[in-house]
Coordinates of N, CA and C in Angstrom, one line a residue:
X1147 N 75.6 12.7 -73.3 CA 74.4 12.1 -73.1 C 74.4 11.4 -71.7
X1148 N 75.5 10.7 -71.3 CA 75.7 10.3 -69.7 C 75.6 11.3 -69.1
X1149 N 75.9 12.2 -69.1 CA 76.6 13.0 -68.0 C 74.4 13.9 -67.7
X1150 N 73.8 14.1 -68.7 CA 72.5 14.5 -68.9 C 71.8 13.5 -68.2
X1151 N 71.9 12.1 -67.8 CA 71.2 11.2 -67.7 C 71.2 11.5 -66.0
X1152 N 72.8 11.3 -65.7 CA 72.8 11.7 -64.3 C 72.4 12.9 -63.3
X1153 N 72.7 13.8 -64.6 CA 71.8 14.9 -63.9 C 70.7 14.9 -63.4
X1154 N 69.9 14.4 -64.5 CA 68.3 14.2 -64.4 C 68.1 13.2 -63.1
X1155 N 68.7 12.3 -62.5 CA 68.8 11.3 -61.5 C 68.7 12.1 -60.0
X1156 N 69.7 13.2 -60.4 CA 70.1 13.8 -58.8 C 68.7 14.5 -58.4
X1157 N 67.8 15.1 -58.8 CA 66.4 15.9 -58.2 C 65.8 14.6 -57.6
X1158 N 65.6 13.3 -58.4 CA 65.0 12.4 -58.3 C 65.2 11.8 -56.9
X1159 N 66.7 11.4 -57.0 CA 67.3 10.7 -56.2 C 67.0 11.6 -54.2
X1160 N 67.0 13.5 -54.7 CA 67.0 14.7 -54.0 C 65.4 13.8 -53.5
X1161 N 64.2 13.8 -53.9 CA 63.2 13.9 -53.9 C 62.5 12.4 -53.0
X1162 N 63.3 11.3 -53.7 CA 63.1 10.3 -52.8 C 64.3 10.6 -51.2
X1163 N 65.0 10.9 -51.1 CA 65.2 11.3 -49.2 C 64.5 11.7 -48.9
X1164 N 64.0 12.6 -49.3 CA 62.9 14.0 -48.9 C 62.4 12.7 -48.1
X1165 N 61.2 12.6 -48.9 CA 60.2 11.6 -48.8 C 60.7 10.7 -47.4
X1166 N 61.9 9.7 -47.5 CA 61.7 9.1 -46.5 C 62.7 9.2 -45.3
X1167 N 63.0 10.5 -45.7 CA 63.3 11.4 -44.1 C 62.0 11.9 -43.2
X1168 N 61.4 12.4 -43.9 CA 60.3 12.5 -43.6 C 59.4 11.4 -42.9
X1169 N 58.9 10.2 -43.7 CA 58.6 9.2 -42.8 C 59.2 8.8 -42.0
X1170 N 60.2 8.9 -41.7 CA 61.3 8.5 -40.6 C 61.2 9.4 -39.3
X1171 N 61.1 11.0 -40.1 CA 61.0 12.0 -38.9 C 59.5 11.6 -38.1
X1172 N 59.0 11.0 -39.0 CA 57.0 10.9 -38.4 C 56.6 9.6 -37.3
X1173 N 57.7 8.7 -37.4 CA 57.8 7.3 -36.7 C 58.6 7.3 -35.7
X1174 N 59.3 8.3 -35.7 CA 60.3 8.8 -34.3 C 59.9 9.0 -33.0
X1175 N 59.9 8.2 -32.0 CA 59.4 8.6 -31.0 C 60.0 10.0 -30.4
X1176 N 59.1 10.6 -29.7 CA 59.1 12.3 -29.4 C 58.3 12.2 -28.2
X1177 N 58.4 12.6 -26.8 CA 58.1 13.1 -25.5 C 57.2 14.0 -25.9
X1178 N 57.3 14.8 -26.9 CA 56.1 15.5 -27.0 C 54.3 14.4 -27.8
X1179 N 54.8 13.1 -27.8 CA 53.8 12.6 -28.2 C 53.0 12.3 -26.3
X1180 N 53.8 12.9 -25.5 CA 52.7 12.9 -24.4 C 52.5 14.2 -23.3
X1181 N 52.3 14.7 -24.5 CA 51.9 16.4 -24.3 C 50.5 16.5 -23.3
X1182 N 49.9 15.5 -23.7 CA 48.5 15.4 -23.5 C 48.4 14.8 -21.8
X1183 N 49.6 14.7 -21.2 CA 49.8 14.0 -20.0 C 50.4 15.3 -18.5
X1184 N 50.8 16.4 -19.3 CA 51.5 17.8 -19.0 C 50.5 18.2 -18.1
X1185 N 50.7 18.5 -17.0 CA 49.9 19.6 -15.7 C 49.5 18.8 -14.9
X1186 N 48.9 19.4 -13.9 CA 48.6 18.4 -12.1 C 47.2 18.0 -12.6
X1187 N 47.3 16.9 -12.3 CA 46.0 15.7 -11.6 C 45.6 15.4 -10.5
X1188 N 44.5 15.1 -9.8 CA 44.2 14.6 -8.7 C 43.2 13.8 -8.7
X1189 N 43.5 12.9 -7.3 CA 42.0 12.2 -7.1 C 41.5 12.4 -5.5
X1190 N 40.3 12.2 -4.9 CA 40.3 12.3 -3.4 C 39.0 11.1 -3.4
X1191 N 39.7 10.5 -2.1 CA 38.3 9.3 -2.3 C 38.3 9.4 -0.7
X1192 N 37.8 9.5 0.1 CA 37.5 9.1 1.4 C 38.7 10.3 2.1
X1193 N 39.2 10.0 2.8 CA 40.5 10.8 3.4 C 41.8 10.7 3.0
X1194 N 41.6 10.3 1.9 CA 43.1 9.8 1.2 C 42.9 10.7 -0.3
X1195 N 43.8 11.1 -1.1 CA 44.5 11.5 -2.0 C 45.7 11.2 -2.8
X1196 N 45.4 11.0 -4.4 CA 46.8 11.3 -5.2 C 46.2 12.0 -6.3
X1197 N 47.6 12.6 -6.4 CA 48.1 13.4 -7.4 C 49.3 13.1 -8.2
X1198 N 49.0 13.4 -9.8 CA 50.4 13.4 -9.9 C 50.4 14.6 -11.2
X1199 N 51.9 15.7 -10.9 CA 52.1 16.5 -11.4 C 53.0 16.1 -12.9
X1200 N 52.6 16.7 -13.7 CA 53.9 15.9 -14.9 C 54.2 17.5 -15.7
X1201 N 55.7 17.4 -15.8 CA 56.0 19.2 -16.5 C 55.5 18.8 -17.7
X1202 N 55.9 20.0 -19.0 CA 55.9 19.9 -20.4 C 57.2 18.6 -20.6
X1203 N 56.9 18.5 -22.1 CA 57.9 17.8 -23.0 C 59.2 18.3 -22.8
X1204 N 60.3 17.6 -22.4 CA 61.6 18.7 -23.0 C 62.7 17.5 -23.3
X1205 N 63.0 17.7 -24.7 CA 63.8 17.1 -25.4 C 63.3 15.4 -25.5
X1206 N 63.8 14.8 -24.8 CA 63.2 13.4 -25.3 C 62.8 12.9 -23.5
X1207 N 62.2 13.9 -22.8 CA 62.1 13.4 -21.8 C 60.5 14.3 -21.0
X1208 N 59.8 13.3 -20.2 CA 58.8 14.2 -19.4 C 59.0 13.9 -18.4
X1209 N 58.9 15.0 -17.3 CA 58.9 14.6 -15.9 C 57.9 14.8 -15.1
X1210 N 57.3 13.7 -14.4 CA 56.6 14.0 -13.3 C 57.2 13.5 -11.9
X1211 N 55.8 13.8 -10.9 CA 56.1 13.5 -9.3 C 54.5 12.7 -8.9
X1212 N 54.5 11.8 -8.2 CA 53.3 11.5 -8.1 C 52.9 11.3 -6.1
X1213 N 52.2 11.6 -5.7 CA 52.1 11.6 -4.4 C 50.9 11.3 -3.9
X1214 N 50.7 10.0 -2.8 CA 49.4 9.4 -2.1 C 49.4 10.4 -0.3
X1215 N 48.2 10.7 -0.3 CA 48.0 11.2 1.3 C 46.8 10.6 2.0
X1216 N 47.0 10.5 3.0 CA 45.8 9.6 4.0 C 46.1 9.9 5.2
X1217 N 44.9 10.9 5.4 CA 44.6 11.4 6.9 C 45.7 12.3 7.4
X1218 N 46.0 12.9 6.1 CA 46.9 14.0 6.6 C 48.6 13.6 6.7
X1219 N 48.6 12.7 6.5 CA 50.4 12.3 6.0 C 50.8 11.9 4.4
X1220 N 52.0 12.6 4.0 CA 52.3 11.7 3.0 C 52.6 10.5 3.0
X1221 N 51.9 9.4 2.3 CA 52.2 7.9 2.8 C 53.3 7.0 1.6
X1222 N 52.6 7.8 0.2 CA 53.7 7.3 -0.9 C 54.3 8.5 -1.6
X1223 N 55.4 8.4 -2.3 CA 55.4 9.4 -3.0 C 56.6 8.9 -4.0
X1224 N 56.4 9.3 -5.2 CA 57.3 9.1 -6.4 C 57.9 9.7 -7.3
X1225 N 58.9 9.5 -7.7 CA 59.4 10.3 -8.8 C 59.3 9.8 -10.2
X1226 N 59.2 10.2 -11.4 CA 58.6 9.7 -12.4 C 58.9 10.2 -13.5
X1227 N 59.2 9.2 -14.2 CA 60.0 10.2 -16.3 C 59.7 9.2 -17.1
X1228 N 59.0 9.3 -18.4 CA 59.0 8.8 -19.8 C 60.1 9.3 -20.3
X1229 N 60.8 8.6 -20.8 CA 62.0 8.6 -22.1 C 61.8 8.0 -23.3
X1230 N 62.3 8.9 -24.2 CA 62.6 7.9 -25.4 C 63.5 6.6 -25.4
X1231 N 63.2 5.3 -25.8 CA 64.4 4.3 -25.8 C 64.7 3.6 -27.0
X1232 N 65.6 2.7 -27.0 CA 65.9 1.8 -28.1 C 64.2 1.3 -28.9
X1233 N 63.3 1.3 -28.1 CA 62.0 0.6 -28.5 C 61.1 1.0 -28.7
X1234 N 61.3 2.7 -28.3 CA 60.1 3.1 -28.3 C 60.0 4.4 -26.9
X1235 N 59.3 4.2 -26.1 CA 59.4 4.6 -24.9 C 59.6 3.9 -23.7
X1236 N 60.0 4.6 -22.2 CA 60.2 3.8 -21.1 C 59.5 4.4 -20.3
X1237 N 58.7 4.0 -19.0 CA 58.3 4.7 -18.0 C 58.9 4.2 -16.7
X1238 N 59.6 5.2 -16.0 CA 60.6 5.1 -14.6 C 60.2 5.5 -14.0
X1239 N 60.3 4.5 -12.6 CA 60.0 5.5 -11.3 C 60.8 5.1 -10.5
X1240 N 60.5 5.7 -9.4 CA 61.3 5.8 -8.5 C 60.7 5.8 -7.3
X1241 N 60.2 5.1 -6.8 CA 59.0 4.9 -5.9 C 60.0 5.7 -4.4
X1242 N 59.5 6.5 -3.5 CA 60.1 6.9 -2.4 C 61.7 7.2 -2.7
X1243 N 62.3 7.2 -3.4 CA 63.6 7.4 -4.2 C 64.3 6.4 -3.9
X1244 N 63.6 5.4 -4.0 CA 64.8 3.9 -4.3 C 64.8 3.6 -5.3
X1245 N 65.8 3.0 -5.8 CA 66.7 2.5 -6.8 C 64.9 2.2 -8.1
X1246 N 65.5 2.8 -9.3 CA 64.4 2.7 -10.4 C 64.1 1.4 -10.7
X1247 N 63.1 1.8 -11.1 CA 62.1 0.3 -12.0 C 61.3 1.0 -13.2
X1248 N 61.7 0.3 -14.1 CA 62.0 0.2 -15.3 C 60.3 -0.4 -16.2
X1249 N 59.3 0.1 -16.9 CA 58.6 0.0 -17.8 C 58.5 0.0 -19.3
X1250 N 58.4 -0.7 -20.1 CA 58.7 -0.8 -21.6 C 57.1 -0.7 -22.1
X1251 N 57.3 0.6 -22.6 CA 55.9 0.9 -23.6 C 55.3 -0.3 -24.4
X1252 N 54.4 -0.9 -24.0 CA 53.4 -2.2 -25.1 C 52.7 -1.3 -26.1
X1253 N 51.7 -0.3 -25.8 CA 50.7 0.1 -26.6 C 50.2 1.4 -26.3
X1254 N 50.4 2.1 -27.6 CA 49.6 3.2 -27.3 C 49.1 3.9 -28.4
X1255 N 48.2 4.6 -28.2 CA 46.9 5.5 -29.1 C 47.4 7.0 -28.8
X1256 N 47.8 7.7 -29.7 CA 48.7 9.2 -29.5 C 47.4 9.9 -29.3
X1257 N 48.6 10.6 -28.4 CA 47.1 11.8 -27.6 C 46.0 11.2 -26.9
X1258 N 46.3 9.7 -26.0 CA 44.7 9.2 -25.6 C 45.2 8.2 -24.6
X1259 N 45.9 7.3 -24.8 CA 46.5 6.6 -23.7 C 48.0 5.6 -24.4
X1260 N 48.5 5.2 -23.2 CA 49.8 4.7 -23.2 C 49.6 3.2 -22.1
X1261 N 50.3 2.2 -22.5 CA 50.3 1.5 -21.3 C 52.2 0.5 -21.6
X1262 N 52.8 0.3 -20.0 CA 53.8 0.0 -20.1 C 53.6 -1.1 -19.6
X1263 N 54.7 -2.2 -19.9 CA 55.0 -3.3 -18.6 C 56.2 -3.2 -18.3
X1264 N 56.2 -4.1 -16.9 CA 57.7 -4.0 -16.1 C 58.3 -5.1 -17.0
X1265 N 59.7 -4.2 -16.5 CA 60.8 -4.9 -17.7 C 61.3 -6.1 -16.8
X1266 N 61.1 -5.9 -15.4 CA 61.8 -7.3 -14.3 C 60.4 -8.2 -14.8
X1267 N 59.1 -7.6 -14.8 CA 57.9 -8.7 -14.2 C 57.8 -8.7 -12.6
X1268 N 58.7 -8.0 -12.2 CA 58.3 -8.3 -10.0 C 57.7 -7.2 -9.8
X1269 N 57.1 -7.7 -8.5 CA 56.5 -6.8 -7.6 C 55.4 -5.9 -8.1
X1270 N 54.8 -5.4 -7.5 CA 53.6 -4.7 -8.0 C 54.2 -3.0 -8.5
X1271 N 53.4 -2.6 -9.6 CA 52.5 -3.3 -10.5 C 53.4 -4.1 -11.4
X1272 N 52.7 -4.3 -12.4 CA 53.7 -5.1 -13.5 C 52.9 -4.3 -14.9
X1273 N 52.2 -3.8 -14.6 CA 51.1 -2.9 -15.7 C 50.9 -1.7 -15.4
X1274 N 51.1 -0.8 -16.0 CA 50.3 0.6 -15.8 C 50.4 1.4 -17.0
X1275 N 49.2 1.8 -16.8 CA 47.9 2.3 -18.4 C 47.6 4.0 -17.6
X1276 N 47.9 4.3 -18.5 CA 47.3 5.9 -18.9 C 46.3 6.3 -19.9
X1277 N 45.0 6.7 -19.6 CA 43.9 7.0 -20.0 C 43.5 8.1 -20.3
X1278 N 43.6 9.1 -21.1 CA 43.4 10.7 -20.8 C 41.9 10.4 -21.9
X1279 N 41.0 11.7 -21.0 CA 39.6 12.2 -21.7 C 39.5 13.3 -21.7
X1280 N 40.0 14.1 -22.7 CA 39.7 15.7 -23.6 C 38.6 16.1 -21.9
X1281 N 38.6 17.1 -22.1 CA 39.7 17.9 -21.9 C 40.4 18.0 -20.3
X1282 N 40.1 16.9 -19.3 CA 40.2 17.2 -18.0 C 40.5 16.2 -17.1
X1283 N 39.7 15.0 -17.9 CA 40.5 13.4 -17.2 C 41.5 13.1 -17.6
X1284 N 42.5 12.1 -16.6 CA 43.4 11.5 -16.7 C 42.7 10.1 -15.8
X1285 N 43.0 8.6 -16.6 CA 43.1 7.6 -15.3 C 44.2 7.0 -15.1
X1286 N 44.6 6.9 -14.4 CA 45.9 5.6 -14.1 C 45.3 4.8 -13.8
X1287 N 45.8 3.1 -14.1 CA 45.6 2.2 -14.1 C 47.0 1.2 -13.4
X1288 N 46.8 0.9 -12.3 CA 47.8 -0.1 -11.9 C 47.2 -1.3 -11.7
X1289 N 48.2 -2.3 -12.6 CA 47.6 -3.6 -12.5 C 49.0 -4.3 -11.7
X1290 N 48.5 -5.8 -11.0 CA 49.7 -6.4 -11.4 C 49.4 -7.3 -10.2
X1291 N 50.0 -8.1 -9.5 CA 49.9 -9.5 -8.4 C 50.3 -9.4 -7.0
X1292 N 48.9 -9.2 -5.6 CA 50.1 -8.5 -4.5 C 51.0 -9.8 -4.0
X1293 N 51.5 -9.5 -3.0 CA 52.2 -10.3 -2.1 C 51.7 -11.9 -2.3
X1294 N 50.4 -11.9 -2.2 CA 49.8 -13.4 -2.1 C 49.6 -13.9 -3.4
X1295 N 50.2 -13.3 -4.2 CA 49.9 -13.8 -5.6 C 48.6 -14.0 -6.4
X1296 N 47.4 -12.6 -5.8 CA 46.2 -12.8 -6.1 C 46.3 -11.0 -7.2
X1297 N 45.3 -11.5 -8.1 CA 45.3 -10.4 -8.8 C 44.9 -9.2 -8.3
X1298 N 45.7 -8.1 -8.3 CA 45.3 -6.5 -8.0 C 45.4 -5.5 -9.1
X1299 N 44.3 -4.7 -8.6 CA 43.9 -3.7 -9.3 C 43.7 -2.2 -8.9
X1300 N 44.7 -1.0 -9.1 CA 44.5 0.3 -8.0 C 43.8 1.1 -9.5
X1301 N 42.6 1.9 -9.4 CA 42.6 3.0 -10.9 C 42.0 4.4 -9.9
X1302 N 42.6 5.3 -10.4 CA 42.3 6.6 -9.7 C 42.2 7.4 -11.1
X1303 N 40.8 7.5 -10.9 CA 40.4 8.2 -11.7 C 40.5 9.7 -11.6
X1304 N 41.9 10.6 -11.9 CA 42.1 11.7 -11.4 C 41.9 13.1 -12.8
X1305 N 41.5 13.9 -12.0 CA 40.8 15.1 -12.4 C 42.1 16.4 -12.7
X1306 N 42.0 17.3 -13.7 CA 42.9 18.4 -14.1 C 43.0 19.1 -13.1
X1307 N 43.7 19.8 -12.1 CA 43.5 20.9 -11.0 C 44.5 22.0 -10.9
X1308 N 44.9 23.1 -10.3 CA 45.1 24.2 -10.5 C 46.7 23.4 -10.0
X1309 N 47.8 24.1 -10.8 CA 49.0 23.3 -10.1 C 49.3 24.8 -9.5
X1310 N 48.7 25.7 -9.1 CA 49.4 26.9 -8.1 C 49.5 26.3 -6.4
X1311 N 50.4 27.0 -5.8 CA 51.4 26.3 -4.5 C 50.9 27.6 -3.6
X1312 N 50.2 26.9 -2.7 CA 49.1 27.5 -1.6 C 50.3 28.3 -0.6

């Protein structure tokens, strides 16, 4: 009669992992939850431009490049990756390729927008928000305090565009 009792236990026992492997697999953060961020963007406002290019998902990591032009020179340009972390997600950059700065994911709506803050708090931005609209916008949003300690605000509201290399 024991030995029947525990049998019956093991499907059960089988049935409850199932279950909360599963929710576990569903709460996991995944790079592919910013699928929706994948291929070149641009903005042009006056004589100046940015773009920023972002590859596919691959493994727990996305990569982009992001680049400002004005009057025909590059004036910024960045390197740029979402990771998975202990928290959730991180957004890195690497502004002109000096030493990284560090973002910790606050909030986000899957498939629609993300926004991080800086993990120091220095220097501009200290905020930056991702905005995507089905099927062709993207906005970036940089917030954060300039030099004089007065509030700033950069949003480029940038458009889907052909990422082929002229």
């Amino acid at each position: 009669m024991h030995f029947e009792e525990n049998t019956m236990r093991i499907p059960v026992l089988i049935a409850a992992l199932a279950i909360s492997t599963n929710a576990f697999a569903a709460d996991t953060p995944r790079a592919t939850d910013f699928k929706w961020m994948s291929g070149c963007w641009g903005y042009e406002s006056g004589g100046s431009s940015y773009e920023e290019h972002w590859l596919a998902p691959s493994g727990n990591t996305i990569l982009g490049i992001a680049h400002r032009d004005a009057d025909g020179y590059t004036r910024d340009f960045d390197y740029l990756r979402i990771v998975t972390s202990g928290t959730g997600f991180d957004f890195v950059s690497q502004p002109k390729g000096d030493p990284e700065l560090r973002y910790g994911m606050t909030t986000q709506k899957k498939g629609s927008s993300v926004t991080f803050e800086s993990l120091s708090g220095l220097g501009f931005p200290t905020r930056i928000t991702y905005e995507y609209t089905a099927p062709d916008s993207l906005k970036v949003r940089f917030e954060g305090r300039s030099e004089a300690n007065q509030p700033m605000m950069n949003i480029f509201p940038m458009k889907r565009k052909s990422c082929s290399v002229n």
